Coordinates of C-alpha atoms in Angstrom, one line a residue:
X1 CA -171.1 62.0 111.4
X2 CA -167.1 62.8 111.1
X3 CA -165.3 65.6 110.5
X4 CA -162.7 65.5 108.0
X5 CA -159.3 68.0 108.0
X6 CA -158.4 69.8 104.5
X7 CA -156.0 72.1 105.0
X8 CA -157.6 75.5 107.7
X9 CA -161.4 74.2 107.0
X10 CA -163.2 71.6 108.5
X11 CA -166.0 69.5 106.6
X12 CA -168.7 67.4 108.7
X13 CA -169.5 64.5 106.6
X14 CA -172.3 62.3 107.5
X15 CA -173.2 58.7 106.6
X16 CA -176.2 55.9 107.3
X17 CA -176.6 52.5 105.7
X18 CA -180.5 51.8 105.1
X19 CA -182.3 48.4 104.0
X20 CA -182.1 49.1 100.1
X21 CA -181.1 51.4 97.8
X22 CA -184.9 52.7 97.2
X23 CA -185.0 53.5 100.8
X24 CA -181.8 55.3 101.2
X25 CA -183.1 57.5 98.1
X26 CA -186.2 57.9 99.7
X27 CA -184.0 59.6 102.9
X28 CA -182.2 61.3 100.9
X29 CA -185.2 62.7 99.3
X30 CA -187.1 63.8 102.5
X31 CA -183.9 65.5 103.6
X32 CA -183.1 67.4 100.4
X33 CA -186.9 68.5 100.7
X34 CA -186.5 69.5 104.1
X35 CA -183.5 71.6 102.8
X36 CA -185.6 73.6 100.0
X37 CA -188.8 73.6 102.1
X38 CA -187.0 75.7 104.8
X39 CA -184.9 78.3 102.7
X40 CA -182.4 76.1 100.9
X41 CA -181.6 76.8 97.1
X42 CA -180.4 74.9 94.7
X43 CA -176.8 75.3 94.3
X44 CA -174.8 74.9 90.5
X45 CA -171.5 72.8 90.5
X46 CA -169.2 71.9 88.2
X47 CA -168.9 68.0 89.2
X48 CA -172.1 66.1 87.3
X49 CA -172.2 63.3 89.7
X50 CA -173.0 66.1 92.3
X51 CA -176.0 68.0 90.2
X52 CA -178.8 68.3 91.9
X53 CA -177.6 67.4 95.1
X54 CA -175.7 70.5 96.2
X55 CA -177.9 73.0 98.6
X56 CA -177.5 76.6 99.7
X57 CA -178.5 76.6 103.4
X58 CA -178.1 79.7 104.9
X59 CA -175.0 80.4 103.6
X60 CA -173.3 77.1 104.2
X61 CA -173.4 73.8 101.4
X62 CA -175.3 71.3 102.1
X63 CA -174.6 67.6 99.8
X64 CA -177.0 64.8 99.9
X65 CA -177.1 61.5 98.1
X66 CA -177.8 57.6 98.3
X67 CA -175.3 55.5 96.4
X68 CA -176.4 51.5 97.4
X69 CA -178.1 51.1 101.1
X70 CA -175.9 54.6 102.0
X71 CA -177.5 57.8 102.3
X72 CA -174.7 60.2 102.8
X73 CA -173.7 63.8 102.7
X74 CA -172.1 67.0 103.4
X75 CA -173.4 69.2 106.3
X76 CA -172.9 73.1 106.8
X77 CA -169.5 73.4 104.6
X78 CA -168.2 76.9 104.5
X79 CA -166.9 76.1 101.3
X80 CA -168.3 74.8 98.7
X81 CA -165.5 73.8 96.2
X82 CA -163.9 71.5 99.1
X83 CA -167.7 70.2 99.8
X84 CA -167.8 68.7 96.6
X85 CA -164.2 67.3 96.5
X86 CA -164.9 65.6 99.9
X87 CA -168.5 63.8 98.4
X88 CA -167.0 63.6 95.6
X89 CA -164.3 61.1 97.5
X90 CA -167.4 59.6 99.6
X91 CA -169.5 58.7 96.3
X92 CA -166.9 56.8 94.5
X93 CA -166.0 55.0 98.4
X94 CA -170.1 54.2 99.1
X95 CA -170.4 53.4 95.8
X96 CA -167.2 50.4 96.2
X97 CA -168.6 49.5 99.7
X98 CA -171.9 49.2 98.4
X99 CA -170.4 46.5 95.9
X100 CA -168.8 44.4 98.2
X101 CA -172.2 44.2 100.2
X102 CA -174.3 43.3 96.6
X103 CA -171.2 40.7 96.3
X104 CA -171.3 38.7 99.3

């Protein structure tokens, strides 16, 4: 996990590198059940690369996603606008990294 700095808010971002894509989706998965299992709603946004990924959790966003090996995502944002501009930079990095690891 990190915490990244835009502007007064603070956003935890969090990041693990499985075997395969499959089983990074398959964490991914499991923890966006988890989410919805225990009170989490599904959460509208603007961004399509981010629908179906975006989770009410007790009144904080919660992100998820696997792009390559990487399951990634955004824990306990109090906003949800600068949530999705933050995965929205992670996606679009993973998705490079991943890439260069298909590439070597």
């Amino acid at each position: 996990t990190t915490q990244y700095k835009f502007g007064n808010e603070t956003i935890t971002a969090f990041i693990s590198k499985c075997s395969d894509l499959q089983d990074a989706r398959a964490v991914a998965g499991s923890y966006y059940n988890f989410l919805i299992d225990n009170g989490g709603v599904l959460k509208q946004t603007a961004n399509k690369i981010l629908e179906g990924k975006v989770v009410d959790f007790y009144d904080t966003t919660e992100i998820v996603f696997a792009t390559g090996p990487f399951v990634a995502g955004i824990h306990e944002a109090e906003n949800q606008q600068t949530a999705e501009k933050l995965a929205a930079i992670l996606i679009n990095k993973l998705g490079e990294a991943a890439k260069a690891i298909s590439n070597d």
